[in-house]
mmCIF file of C-alpha atoms in Angstrom:
data_model
loop_
_atom_site.group_PDB
_atom_site.id
_atom_site.type_symbol
_atom_site.label_atom_id
_atom_site.label_comp_id
_atom_site.label_asym_id
_atom_site.label_seq_id
_atom_site.Cartn_x
_atom_site.Cartn_y
_atom_site.Cartn_z
ATOM 1 C CA MET A 1 1.214 13.497 -34.188
ATOM 2 C CA ARG A 2 4.297 13.227 -31.888
ATOM 3 C CA SER A 3 5.930 9.823 -31.911
ATOM 4 C CA THR A 4 6.617 7.911 -28.654
ATOM 5 C CA SER A 5 10.181 7.257 -29.963
ATOM 6 C CA ASP A 6 10.956 11.003 -29.292
ATOM 7 C CA LEU A 7 10.183 10.644 -25.596
ATOM 8 C CA ARG A 8 12.990 10.578 -23.115
ATOM 9 C CA LEU A 9 11.646 9.264 -19.790
ATOM 10 C CA ALA A 10 12.380 10.114 -16.145
ATOM 11 C CA VAL A 11 10.542 8.286 -13.306
ATOM 12 C CA ILE A 12 10.420 10.376 -10.077
ATOM 13 C CA GLY A 13 10.238 8.151 -6.988
ATOM 14 C CA LEU A 14 11.709 4.645 -7.036
ATOM 15 C CA GLY A 15 9.606 2.793 -4.505
ATOM 16 C CA TYR A 16 7.174 -0.093 -4.901
ATOM 17 C CA VAL A 17 5.554 1.660 -7.937
ATOM 18 C CA GLY A 18 8.286 3.545 -9.638
ATOM 19 C CA LEU A 19 11.074 1.104 -9.801
ATOM 20 C CA PRO A 20 9.117 -1.747 -11.524
ATOM 21 C CA LEU A 21 7.781 0.847 -13.926
ATOM 22 C CA ALA A 22 11.159 2.254 -14.754
ATOM 23 C CA VAL A 23 12.673 -1.220 -15.257
ATOM 24 C CA GLU A 24 9.873 -2.235 -17.573
ATOM 25 C CA PHE A 25 10.265 0.895 -19.782
ATOM 26 C CA ALA A 26 14.077 0.526 -19.661
ATOM 27 C CA LYS A 27 13.881 -2.772 -21.458
ATOM 28 C CA THR A 28 13.222 -0.888 -24.691
ATOM 29 C CA ARG A 29 14.326 2.750 -24.033
ATOM 30 C CA THR A 30 16.586 4.935 -22.018
ATOM 31 C CA VAL A 31 15.123 5.907 -18.660
ATOM 32 C CA VAL A 32 16.426 7.953 -15.736
ATOM 33 C CA GLY A 33 15.223 6.915 -12.303
ATOM 34 C CA PHE A 34 15.243 9.760 -9.783
ATOM 35 C CA ASP A 35 14.809 9.548 -5.954
ATOM 36 C CA ILE A 36 15.801 11.924 -3.107
ATOM 37 C CA ASN A 37 16.860 8.902 -0.938
ATOM 38 C CA GLU A 38 20.574 8.543 -1.441
ATOM 39 C CA ARG A 39 20.663 5.220 0.257
ATOM 40 C CA ARG A 40 18.036 3.889 -2.079
ATOM 41 C CA ILE A 41 19.967 5.109 -5.118
ATOM 42 C CA GLU A 42 23.235 3.499 -3.854
ATOM 43 C CA GLY A 43 21.439 0.163 -3.345
ATOM 44 C CA LEU A 44 19.923 0.271 -6.781
ATOM 45 C CA ARG A 45 23.240 1.055 -8.427
ATOM 46 C CA ASP A 46 24.587 -2.074 -6.645
ATOM 47 C CA GLY A 47 21.625 -4.106 -7.906
ATOM 48 C CA LEU A 48 19.773 -4.323 -4.577
ATOM 49 C CA ASP A 49 16.079 -3.589 -4.289
ATOM 50 C CA VAL A 50 15.153 -3.471 -0.610
ATOM 51 C CA THR A 51 11.449 -3.598 -1.472
ATOM 52 C CA LEU A 52 12.088 -7.045 -2.853
ATOM 53 C CA GLU A 53 9.770 -6.412 -5.739
ATOM 54 C CA LEU A 54 12.536 -7.078 -8.204
ATOM 55 C CA SER A 55 15.333 -9.686 -8.111
ATOM 56 C CA PRO A 56 18.883 -8.694 -9.096
ATOM 57 C CA GLN A 57 18.237 -10.377 -12.464
ATOM 58 C CA GLU A 58 14.984 -8.467 -13.030
ATOM 59 C CA LEU A 59 16.684 -5.236 -12.054
ATOM 60 C CA ALA A 60 19.527 -5.907 -14.485
ATOM 61 C CA ALA A 61 16.938 -6.464 -17.233
ATOM 62 C CA GLY A 62 16.383 -2.724 -17.396
ATOM 63 C CA ASP A 63 19.812 -2.280 -18.868
ATOM 64 C CA ARG A 64 19.097 1.248 -20.136
ATOM 65 C CA LEU A 65 18.141 2.513 -16.704
ATOM 66 C CA SER A 66 20.333 4.897 -14.744
ATOM 67 C CA PHE A 67 19.751 6.166 -11.160
ATOM 68 C CA THR A 68 20.290 9.603 -9.598
ATOM 69 C CA THR A 69 19.452 12.014 -6.841
ATOM 70 C CA ARG A 70 20.458 15.057 -8.913
ATOM 71 C CA ALA A 71 17.710 17.088 -10.762
ATOM 72 C CA ALA A 72 20.270 18.157 -13.290
ATOM 73 C CA ASP A 73 20.416 14.586 -14.491
ATOM 74 C CA ILE A 74 16.778 14.556 -15.562
ATOM 75 C CA ALA A 75 16.984 17.932 -17.355
ATOM 76 C CA ASP A 76 17.408 16.326 -20.768
ATOM 77 C CA CYS A 77 14.194 14.298 -20.322
ATOM 78 C CA ASN A 78 10.911 15.455 -21.806
ATOM 79 C CA PHE A 79 8.459 12.949 -20.208
ATOM 80 C CA TYR A 80 8.221 12.728 -16.463
ATOM 81 C CA ILE A 81 6.334 10.098 -14.531
ATOM 82 C CA VAL A 82 5.625 10.914 -10.825
ATOM 83 C CA THR A 83 5.381 7.858 -8.556
ATOM 84 C CA VAL A 84 5.801 9.312 -5.043
ATOM 85 C CA PRO A 85 3.738 8.397 -1.905
ATOM 86 C CA THR A 86 0.493 10.228 -1.036
ATOM 87 C CA PRO A 87 -0.095 9.598 2.653
ATOM 88 C CA VAL A 88 -2.462 11.345 5.135
ATOM 89 C CA ASP A 89 -1.371 13.423 8.140
ATOM 90 C CA ASP A 90 -2.188 12.815 11.749
ATOM 91 C CA ASP A 91 -5.623 14.447 11.214
ATOM 92 C CA LYS A 92 -6.433 12.111 8.362
ATOM 93 C CA GLN A 93 -6.100 14.893 5.845
ATOM 94 C CA PRO A 94 -4.407 14.258 2.420
ATOM 95 C CA ASP A 95 -0.696 15.079 2.409
ATOM 96 C CA LEU A 96 0.210 16.133 -1.113
ATOM 97 C CA GLY A 97 3.710 17.237 0.027
ATOM 98 C CA PRO A 98 5.559 14.570 -1.779
ATOM 99 C CA CYS A 99 3.613 15.215 -5.033
ATOM 100 C CA LEU A 100 4.124 18.933 -4.759
ATOM 101 C CA ALA A 101 7.833 18.478 -3.998
ATOM 102 C CA ALA A 102 8.229 16.275 -7.032
ATOM 103 C CA SER A 103 6.368 18.905 -9.121
ATOM 104 C CA ALA A 104 8.785 21.557 -7.920
ATOM 105 C CA THR A 105 11.772 19.410 -8.866
ATOM 106 C CA ILE A 106 10.360 18.826 -12.352
ATOM 107 C CA GLY A 107 9.410 22.489 -12.665
ATOM 108 C CA LYS A 108 13.116 23.446 -12.373
ATOM 109 C CA VAL A 109 14.001 21.501 -15.505
ATOM 110 C CA LEU A 110 10.600 21.676 -17.416
ATOM 111 C CA GLN A 111 10.859 22.736 -21.018
ATOM 112 C CA LYS A 112 8.329 23.630 -23.768
ATOM 113 C CA GLY A 113 6.620 20.586 -25.097
ATOM 114 C CA ASP A 114 7.322 18.413 -22.005
ATOM 115 C CA ILE A 115 4.729 16.098 -20.475
ATOM 116 C CA VAL A 116 4.282 15.244 -16.796
ATOM 117 C CA VAL A 117 2.257 12.183 -15.831
ATOM 118 C CA TYR A 118 1.200 11.500 -12.216
ATOM 119 C CA GLU A 119 0.631 7.983 -10.914
ATOM 120 C CA SER A 120 0.179 8.654 -7.201
ATOM 121 C CA THR A 121 -3.193 8.158 -5.594
ATOM 122 C CA VAL A 122 -4.908 11.565 -5.301
ATOM 123 C CA TYR A 123 -8.431 13.001 -5.098
ATOM 124 C CA PRO A 124 -10.241 14.144 -8.312
ATOM 125 C CA GLY A 125 -8.767 17.532 -9.314
ATOM 126 C CA ALA A 126 -5.424 17.232 -7.520
ATOM 127 C CA THR A 127 -3.308 16.961 -10.688
ATOM 128 C CA GLU A 128 -4.672 20.026 -12.430
ATOM 129 C CA GLU A 129 -5.638 22.094 -9.333
ATOM 130 C CA ASP A 130 -2.652 21.442 -6.999
ATOM 131 C CA CYS A 131 0.201 20.050 -8.966
ATOM 132 C CA VAL A 132 -0.048 22.080 -12.250
ATOM 133 C CA PRO A 133 0.163 25.454 -10.453
ATOM 134 C CA VAL A 134 3.504 24.346 -8.907
ATOM 135 C CA LEU A 135 4.818 23.351 -12.314
ATOM 136 C CA GLU A 136 3.630 26.708 -13.801
ATOM 137 C CA LYS A 137 5.170 28.761 -10.947
ATOM 138 C CA ILE A 138 8.547 27.139 -10.901
ATOM 139 C CA SER A 139 9.048 26.677 -14.630
ATOM 140 C CA GLY A 140 7.303 29.956 -15.777
ATOM 141 C CA LEU A 141 5.623 27.984 -18.487
ATOM 142 C CA LYS A 142 1.936 27.929 -19.240
ATOM 143 C CA PHE A 143 -0.128 24.765 -18.850
ATOM 144 C CA ASN A 144 -1.573 23.192 -22.037
ATOM 145 C CA GLU A 145 0.343 25.731 -24.132
ATOM 146 C CA ASP A 146 3.917 25.114 -23.137
ATOM 147 C CA PHE A 147 3.624 21.813 -21.267
ATOM 148 C CA PHE A 148 1.019 19.161 -20.693
ATOM 149 C CA VAL A 149 0.111 16.662 -18.012
ATOM 150 C CA GLY A 150 -1.567 13.260 -17.632
ATOM 151 C CA TYR A 151 -2.764 10.873 -14.946
ATOM 152 C CA SER A 152 -2.296 7.081 -15.013
ATOM 153 C CA PRO A 153 -3.006 5.639 -11.619
ATOM 154 C CA GLU A 154 -0.666 2.884 -10.382
ATOM 155 C CA ARG A 155 -2.145 -0.531 -9.644
ATOM 156 C CA ILE A 156 0.950 -2.312 -8.250
ATOM 157 C CA ASN A 157 0.198 -5.018 -5.700
ATOM 158 C CA PRO A 158 3.268 -5.306 -3.390
ATOM 159 C CA GLY A 159 4.482 -8.876 -2.947
ATOM 160 C CA ASP A 160 2.381 -10.167 -5.886
ATOM 161 C CA LYS A 161 4.696 -11.998 -8.379
ATOM 162 C CA ASP A 162 1.824 -12.837 -10.754
ATOM 163 C CA ARG A 163 0.316 -9.431 -11.295
ATOM 164 C CA ARG A 164 3.095 -7.170 -12.498
ATOM 165 C CA VAL A 165 3.356 -3.865 -14.326
ATOM 166 C CA ALA A 166 2.886 -5.406 -17.706
ATOM 167 C CA THR A 167 -0.007 -7.702 -16.824
ATOM 168 C CA ILE A 168 -2.254 -5.184 -15.008
ATOM 169 C CA LYS A 169 -4.586 -3.161 -17.235
ATOM 170 C CA LYS A 170 -3.699 0.488 -17.124
ATOM 171 C CA ILE A 171 -5.941 3.540 -16.979
ATOM 172 C CA THR A 172 -4.518 6.512 -18.885
ATOM 173 C CA SER A 173 -5.564 10.164 -19.429
ATOM 174 C CA GLY A 174 -4.124 13.393 -20.687
ATOM 175 C CA SER A 175 -4.843 17.217 -20.524
ATOM 176 C CA THR A 176 -5.552 17.365 -24.244
ATOM 177 C CA PRO A 177 -6.885 14.743 -26.605
ATOM 178 C CA GLU A 178 -3.580 14.589 -28.471
ATOM 179 C CA VAL A 179 -1.578 14.211 -25.265
ATOM 180 C CA ALA A 180 -3.993 11.580 -24.039
ATOM 181 C CA ASP A 181 -3.432 9.576 -27.161
ATOM 182 C CA LEU A 182 0.294 9.854 -26.839
ATOM 183 C CA ILE A 183 0.327 8.776 -23.260
ATOM 184 C CA ASP A 184 -1.896 5.839 -23.990
ATOM 185 C CA ARG A 185 0.375 4.677 -26.828
ATOM 186 C CA LEU A 186 3.420 4.944 -24.641
ATOM 187 C CA TYR A 187 1.968 2.805 -21.854
ATOM 188 C CA ASN A 188 0.672 0.304 -24.440
ATOM 189 C CA GLU A 189 4.215 -0.363 -25.415
ATOM 190 C CA ILE A 190 4.876 -2.148 -22.096
ATOM 191 C CA VAL A 191 1.397 -3.041 -20.750
ATOM 192 C CA THR A 192 0.544 -6.354 -22.414
ATOM 193 C CA ALA A 193 -2.886 -6.370 -20.643
ATOM 194 C CA GLY A 194 -3.826 -3.219 -22.512
ATOM 195 C CA THR A 195 -5.042 0.208 -21.386
ATOM 196 C CA HIS A 196 -8.276 2.053 -20.769
ATOM 197 C CA LYS A 197 -8.035 5.685 -21.881
ATOM 198 C CA ALA A 198 -10.353 7.744 -19.593
ATOM 199 C CA PRO A 199 -12.074 10.784 -21.035
ATOM 200 C CA SER A 200 -10.408 13.199 -18.628
ATOM 201 C CA ILE A 201 -7.773 13.340 -15.867
ATOM 202 C CA LYS A 202 -10.472 13.801 -13.248
ATOM 203 C CA VAL A 203 -12.230 10.663 -14.311
ATOM 204 C CA ALA A 204 -8.995 8.686 -14.057
ATOM 205 C CA GLU A 205 -8.270 10.196 -10.567
ATOM 206 C CA ALA A 206 -11.751 9.287 -9.424
ATOM 207 C CA ALA A 207 -11.535 5.758 -10.779
ATOM 208 C CA LYS A 208 -8.384 5.147 -8.831
ATOM 209 C CA VAL A 209 -9.691 6.537 -5.514
ATOM 210 C CA ILE A 210 -12.980 4.517 -5.668
ATOM 211 C CA GLU A 211 -10.993 1.303 -6.401
ATOM 212 C CA ASN A 212 -9.413 1.700 -2.965
ATOM 213 C CA THR A 213 -12.531 2.929 -1.221
ATOM 214 C CA GLN A 214 -14.714 0.083 -2.529
ATOM 215 C CA ARG A 215 -12.203 -2.480 -1.191
ATOM 216 C CA ASP A 216 -12.101 -0.734 2.176
ATOM 217 C CA LEU A 217 -15.912 -0.823 2.429
ATOM 218 C CA ASN A 218 -16.076 -4.485 1.359
ATOM 219 C CA ILE A 219 -13.688 -5.431 4.145
ATOM 220 C CA ALA A 220 -15.596 -3.189 6.568
ATOM 221 C CA ILE A 221 -18.839 -5.066 6.176
ATOM 222 C CA VAL A 222 -17.078 -8.430 6.559
ATOM 223 C CA ASN A 223 -15.391 -7.104 9.747
ATOM 224 C CA GLU A 224 -18.880 -6.318 11.006
ATOM 225 C CA PHE A 225 -20.050 -9.711 10.167
ATOM 226 C CA ALA A 226 -17.039 -11.056 12.158
ATOM 227 C CA LEU A 227 -17.932 -9.021 15.134
ATOM 228 C CA ILE A 228 -21.531 -10.299 15.091
ATOM 229 C CA PHE A 229 -20.584 -13.934 14.558
ATOM 230 C CA SER A 230 -18.081 -13.707 17.354
ATOM 231 C CA LYS A 231 -20.842 -12.875 19.764
ATOM 232 C CA LEU A 232 -23.014 -15.642 18.330
ATOM 233 C CA GLY A 233 -20.210 -18.186 18.731
ATOM 234 C CA ILE A 234 -20.070 -18.894 14.953
ATOM 235 C CA ASP A 235 -16.892 -19.403 13.008
ATOM 236 C CA THR A 236 -16.645 -16.547 10.490
ATOM 237 C CA GLU A 237 -14.375 -18.439 8.149
ATOM 238 C CA ALA A 238 -16.898 -21.242 7.870
ATOM 239 C CA VAL A 239 -19.658 -18.754 7.211
ATOM 240 C CA LEU A 240 -17.696 -17.024 4.438
ATOM 241 C CA LYS A 241 -16.846 -20.365 2.827
ATOM 242 C CA ALA A 242 -20.500 -21.358 2.774
ATOM 243 C CA ALA A 243 -21.623 -17.969 1.434
ATOM 244 C CA GLY A 244 -18.800 -18.097 -1.127
ATOM 245 C CA THR A 245 -20.614 -20.883 -2.937
ATOM 246 C CA LYS A 246 -23.004 -18.279 -4.366
ATOM 247 C CA TRP A 247 -21.518 -16.803 -7.556
ATOM 248 C CA THR A 248 -22.604 -13.289 -6.570
ATOM 249 C CA PHE A 249 -20.821 -13.291 -3.171
ATOM 250 C CA LEU A 250 -17.619 -11.312 -3.093
ATOM 251 C CA PRO A 251 -14.599 -13.077 -1.599
ATOM 252 C CA PHE A 252 -13.404 -10.649 1.058
ATOM 253 C CA GLY A 253 -12.186 -11.617 4.547
ATOM 254 C CA PRO A 254 -12.106 -9.681 7.807
ATOM 255 C CA GLY A 255 -8.936 -8.067 9.023
ATOM 256 C CA LEU A 256 -6.855 -4.985 9.657
ATOM 257 C CA VAL A 257 -6.950 -2.659 6.635
ATOM 258 C CA GLY A 258 -3.611 -0.994 6.063
ATOM 259 C CA GLY A 259 -1.314 -0.344 3.170
ATOM 260 C CA HIS A 260 -0.498 2.623 1.053
ATOM 261 C CA ARG A 261 -3.808 2.526 -0.896
ATOM 262 C CA THR A 262 -6.773 0.747 0.690
ATOM 263 C CA GLY A 263 -6.119 2.285 4.100
ATOM 264 C CA VAL A 264 -5.676 5.783 2.694
ATOM 265 C CA GLY A 265 -7.601 6.382 -0.453
ATOM 266 C CA HIS A 266 -11.019 6.939 1.141
ATOM 267 C CA TRP A 267 -9.601 9.887 3.112
ATOM 268 C CA TYR A 268 -8.695 11.563 -0.166
ATOM 269 C CA LEU A 269 -12.178 11.039 -1.556
ATOM 270 C CA ALA A 270 -13.893 12.084 1.645
ATOM 271 C CA HIS A 271 -11.714 15.276 1.789
ATOM 272 C CA LYS A 272 -12.718 16.229 -1.763
ATOM 273 C CA ALA A 273 -16.383 15.412 -1.105
ATOM 274 C CA GLN A 274 -16.565 17.604 2.037
ATOM 275 C CA SER A 275 -14.841 20.452 0.186
ATOM 276 C CA VAL A 276 -17.868 20.576 -2.148
ATOM 277 C CA GLY A 277 -20.425 20.323 0.628
ATOM 278 C CA TYR A 278 -21.097 16.599 0.766
ATOM 279 C CA TYR A 279 -20.477 14.491 3.872
ATOM 280 C CA PRO A 280 -19.770 10.870 2.773
ATOM 281 C CA GLU A 281 -21.463 8.839 5.487
ATOM 282 C CA ILE A 282 -21.021 5.303 4.207
ATOM 283 C CA ILE A 283 -17.373 5.784 3.376
ATOM 284 C CA LEU A 284 -16.465 7.230 6.746
ATOM 285 C CA THR A 285 -18.629 4.820 8.665
ATOM 286 C CA GLY A 286 -16.854 1.889 7.058
ATOM 287 C CA ARG A 287 -13.506 3.512 7.821
ATOM 288 C CA ARG A 288 -14.364 4.054 11.482
ATOM 289 C CA LEU A 289 -15.302 0.334 11.780
ATOM 290 C CA ASN A 290 -11.973 -0.709 10.192
ATOM 291 C CA ASP A 291 -10.042 1.702 12.465
ATOM 292 C CA SER A 292 -11.733 0.039 15.488
ATOM 293 C CA MET A 293 -10.401 -3.460 14.679
ATOM 294 C CA GLY A 294 -6.957 -2.989 16.324
ATOM 295 C CA PRO A 295 -8.271 -2.119 19.712
ATOM 296 C CA TYR A 296 -10.897 -4.916 19.313
ATOM 297 C CA VAL A 297 -8.099 -7.437 18.745
ATOM 298 C CA ALA A 298 -6.302 -6.219 21.820
ATOM 299 C CA SER A 299 -9.414 -6.513 24.015
ATOM 300 C CA GLN A 300 -10.091 -9.955 22.797
ATOM 301 C CA VAL A 301 -6.571 -11.074 23.676
ATOM 302 C CA ILE A 302 -6.861 -9.596 27.225
ATOM 303 C CA LYS A 303 -10.243 -11.236 27.785
ATOM 304 C CA ALA A 304 -8.967 -14.597 26.718
ATOM 305 C CA MET A 305 -5.966 -14.237 28.957
ATOM 306 C CA VAL A 306 -8.176 -13.423 31.937
ATOM 307 C CA LYS A 307 -10.396 -16.391 31.274
ATOM 308 C CA LYS A 308 -7.391 -18.665 31.387
ATOM 309 C CA ARG A 309 -6.224 -16.947 34.591
ATOM 310 C CA ILE A 310 -3.103 -15.664 32.876
ATOM 311 C CA GLN A 311 -1.586 -12.559 34.458
ATOM 312 C CA VAL A 312 -2.141 -9.616 32.139
ATOM 313 C CA VAL A 313 0.056 -6.940 33.578
ATOM 314 C CA GLY A 314 3.660 -7.968 32.949
ATOM 315 C CA GLY A 315 2.438 -10.776 30.628
ATOM 316 C CA ARG A 316 4.276 -11.483 27.427
ATOM 317 C CA VAL A 317 2.614 -11.403 24.044
ATOM 318 C CA LEU A 318 4.232 -12.421 20.726
ATOM 319 C CA VAL A 319 3.023 -10.750 17.541
ATOM 320 C CA LEU A 320 4.005 -12.675 14.394
ATOM 321 C CA GLY A 321 4.270 -10.145 11.531
ATOM 322 C CA LEU A 322 4.334 -6.384 11.202
ATOM 323 C CA ALA A 323 4.161 -5.820 7.416
ATOM 324 C CA PHE A 324 0.780 -4.692 6.144
ATOM 325 C CA LYS A 325 0.373 -7.922 4.056
ATOM 326 C CA GLU A 326 2.041 -11.320 3.580
ATOM 327 C CA ASN A 327 5.351 -12.013 1.952
ATOM 328 C CA CYS A 328 6.537 -8.514 1.537
ATOM 329 C CA PRO A 329 8.426 -5.912 3.644
ATOM 330 C CA ASP A 330 6.060 -3.067 3.124
ATOM 331 C CA LEU A 331 5.242 -1.275 6.356
ATOM 332 C CA ARG A 332 3.280 1.594 4.988
ATOM 333 C CA ASN A 333 0.209 2.322 7.120
ATOM 334 C CA THR A 334 0.317 -1.197 8.765
ATOM 335 C CA ARG A 335 -2.543 -1.307 11.348
ATOM 336 C CA ILE A 336 -0.875 -4.025 13.374
ATOM 337 C CA VAL A 337 0.713 -1.216 15.380
ATOM 338 C CA ASP A 338 -2.806 -0.331 16.661
ATOM 339 C CA PHE A 339 -3.189 -3.420 18.690
ATOM 340 C CA VAL A 340 0.494 -3.506 19.635
ATOM 341 C CA ARG A 341 0.064 -0.071 21.292
ATOM 342 C CA GLU A 342 -3.218 -1.011 22.839
ATOM 343 C CA LEU A 343 -1.772 -4.146 24.424
ATOM 344 C CA LYS A 344 1.074 -2.034 25.874
ATOM 345 C CA ASP A 345 -1.452 0.291 27.436
ATOM 346 C CA PHE A 346 -2.758 -2.716 29.310
ATOM 347 C CA GLY A 347 0.699 -3.194 30.797
ATOM 348 C CA VAL A 348 1.530 -6.222 28.533
ATOM 349 C CA ASN A 349 5.096 -6.780 27.287
ATOM 350 C CA VAL A 350 4.810 -7.196 23.517
ATOM 351 C CA ASP A 351 7.492 -8.650 21.226
ATOM 352 C CA VAL A 352 7.117 -8.326 17.485
ATOM 353 C CA SER A 353 8.833 -10.596 15.009
ATOM 354 C CA ASP A 354 8.786 -10.315 11.212
ATOM 355 C CA PRO A 355 11.278 -12.098 8.888
ATOM 356 C CA TRP A 356 10.421 -9.794 5.973
ATOM 357 C CA VAL A 357 10.770 -6.459 7.618
ATOM 358 C CA ALA A 358 14.109 -4.551 8.133
ATOM 359 C CA PRO A 359 14.562 -3.796 11.846
ATOM 360 C CA ASP A 360 15.802 -0.220 11.032
ATOM 361 C CA ASP A 361 12.483 0.449 9.060
ATOM 362 C CA ALA A 362 10.341 -0.821 11.997
ATOM 363 C CA LYS A 363 12.223 1.306 14.465
ATOM 364 C CA ARG A 364 12.159 4.451 12.318
ATOM 365 C CA GLU A 365 8.504 4.206 11.262
ATOM 366 C CA TYR A 366 6.927 2.945 14.434
ATOM 367 C CA GLY A 367 9.452 2.852 17.305
ATOM 368 C CA ILE A 368 9.222 -0.956 17.384
ATOM 369 C CA ASP A 369 12.308 -3.043 18.081
ATOM 370 C CA LEU A 370 11.816 -6.252 16.173
ATOM 371 C CA ILE A 371 13.067 -9.420 17.696
ATOM 372 C CA GLY A 372 14.687 -12.288 15.791
ATOM 373 C CA THR A 373 13.582 -15.885 16.185
ATOM 374 C CA PRO A 374 11.106 -15.981 19.241
ATOM 375 C CA GLU A 375 12.096 -18.121 22.239
ATOM 376 C CA GLN A 376 10.131 -21.205 22.740
ATOM 377 C CA ARG A 377 7.711 -21.657 25.636
ATOM 378 C CA SER A 378 8.096 -17.970 26.570
ATOM 379 C CA TYR A 379 4.692 -16.297 25.700
ATOM 380 C CA ASP A 380 1.355 -16.011 27.414
ATOM 381 C CA ALA A 381 -0.329 -15.106 24.162
ATOM 382 C CA ILE A 382 0.556 -15.380 20.457
ATOM 383 C CA ILE A 383 -1.042 -13.436 17.624
ATOM 384 C CA ILE A 384 -0.621 -14.502 13.995
ATOM 385 C CA ALA A 385 -0.900 -11.026 12.532
ATOM 386 C CA VAL A 386 0.473 -11.667 9.005
ATOM 387 C CA ALA A 387 0.168 -14.816 6.864
ATOM 388 C CA HIS A 388 3.820 -14.954 5.882
ATOM 389 C CA ASP A 389 4.860 -18.302 4.349
ATOM 390 C CA GLN A 390 7.365 -18.824 7.214
ATOM 391 C CA TYR A 391 4.492 -19.019 9.734
ATOM 392 C CA ARG A 392 2.450 -21.266 7.467
ATOM 393 C CA GLN A 393 5.485 -23.646 7.371
ATOM 394 C CA LEU A 394 5.744 -23.633 11.159
ATOM 395 C CA GLY A 395 2.280 -24.992 11.417
ATOM 396 C CA ALA A 396 0.153 -25.209 14.501
ATOM 397 C CA SER A 397 2.706 -27.135 16.564
ATOM 398 C CA GLY A 398 5.611 -24.881 15.694
ATOM 399 C CA ILE A 399 3.706 -21.782 16.607
ATOM 400 C CA HIS A 400 2.195 -23.283 19.784
ATOM 401 C CA ASP A 401 5.781 -24.077 20.818
ATOM 402 C CA PHE A 402 6.392 -20.363 21.439
ATOM 403 C CA GLY A 403 3.713 -20.383 24.142
ATOM 404 C CA ARG A 404 3.847 -21.209 27.847
ATOM 405 C CA ASP A 405 1.351 -23.525 29.454
ATOM 406 C CA PRO A 406 -1.284 -22.182 29.310
ATOM 407 C CA HIS A 407 -1.321 -19.632 26.545
ATOM 408 C CA VAL A 408 -3.711 -17.885 24.125
ATOM 409 C CA LEU A 409 -3.371 -18.208 20.343
ATOM 410 C CA TYR A 410 -5.172 -15.699 18.205
ATOM 411 C CA ASP A 411 -5.213 -16.485 14.496
ATOM 412 C CA LEU A 412 -6.110 -13.227 12.640
ATOM 413 C CA LYS A 413 -5.331 -14.673 9.198
ATOM 414 C CA TYR A 414 -7.048 -18.140 9.290
ATOM 415 C CA LEU A 415 -3.617 -19.615 8.875
ATOM 416 C CA LEU A 416 -4.388 -22.711 11.087
ATOM 417 C CA PRO A 417 -7.376 -25.015 11.313
ATOM 418 C CA TYR A 418 -10.198 -23.766 13.431
ATOM 419 C CA GLU A 419 -9.482 -26.091 16.410
ATOM 420 C CA GLU A 420 -5.892 -25.031 16.667
ATOM 421 C CA SER A 421 -6.548 -21.517 17.959
ATOM 422 C CA ASP A 422 -8.383 -19.946 20.859
ATOM 423 C CA LEU A 423 -9.563 -16.847 18.861
ATOM 424 C CA ARG A 424 -10.152 -15.925 15.229
ATOM 425 C CA LEU A 425 -11.647 -12.928 13.586
#
């Protein structure tokens, strides 16, 4: 059986998933990190990770890692790991473009005996039915005779400094039993939490996509609870704390469901289900409810302003946070933009502030011009949209100081005590 010591690794895509993986492997072996973003590569060569997942010291720990934008520089590798984004398009259809482009790049340098492992979130069948044909066409080689593939879904949690590549159990799979064993042994070299070898690539793909979908549905039902309790005048957080004393109760909270996985994976599963004639009602119903939360937040703010006799048209609203989760700069699929746009449609002037997010990224991705430190006593409404530590440190008085007299404070993240806000989910 082939030894893992013979493997020469290239990681394709150096974002939140690929970079930590490449650095971890590069602690013990030579790794080439490839990305098409020249600015990203230049920053990494200078020891700077703009995702803030790795410190300069952690980045330097992968001392056998080199970075490139040139396909020729990965031609000597024989084991390729694809960690590129898998978004959805405007019609909520899976966009495999980045995966297929990465496959085409690898196909140009693929040699007999090489292995390609995909980590990107996809629907069951995508690796073998969509990506492999690109590898075959570009390389001229035959699948499972000349080259082999595997699937090992990523489980990176952006901003989480406790759960890292090595400490999160890894699912592995391969296109033949021998390749599956080899892939599993390779990942076991860096994953101290161990691995789970799935019986097929499709099983591994399906496991990943239902991880995301299950979380989406769990949040959807709590969002529905929050909508009901709001009409009943009951504090949702208090209800969840009480229910949480039962050991079988799952600790999910209400909110806007975004991010590169939870807010996207269900569309991949739904797409595949519908392609075989099944309409997934529960999955899509939960998604519709989660998608409605942004407009709901905006409507609640407007109603609260009206009740306090605050002028809506021309009023000023401050949104604290734009990232899809706390203490990280990740903007992918953030749903905060939903209520920002809705508020603007009401004629409200909206300022968005986020100490973690790069202003250029906010402008490029969503057309939002971030402000710096908000002015005190300037806003008719304030929305705590992300539970960044900086906002927690401000406390109730520091956040209220941004508001005029009177103003509305909407705490989406239960950051403050119940009595300190006008509205909560």
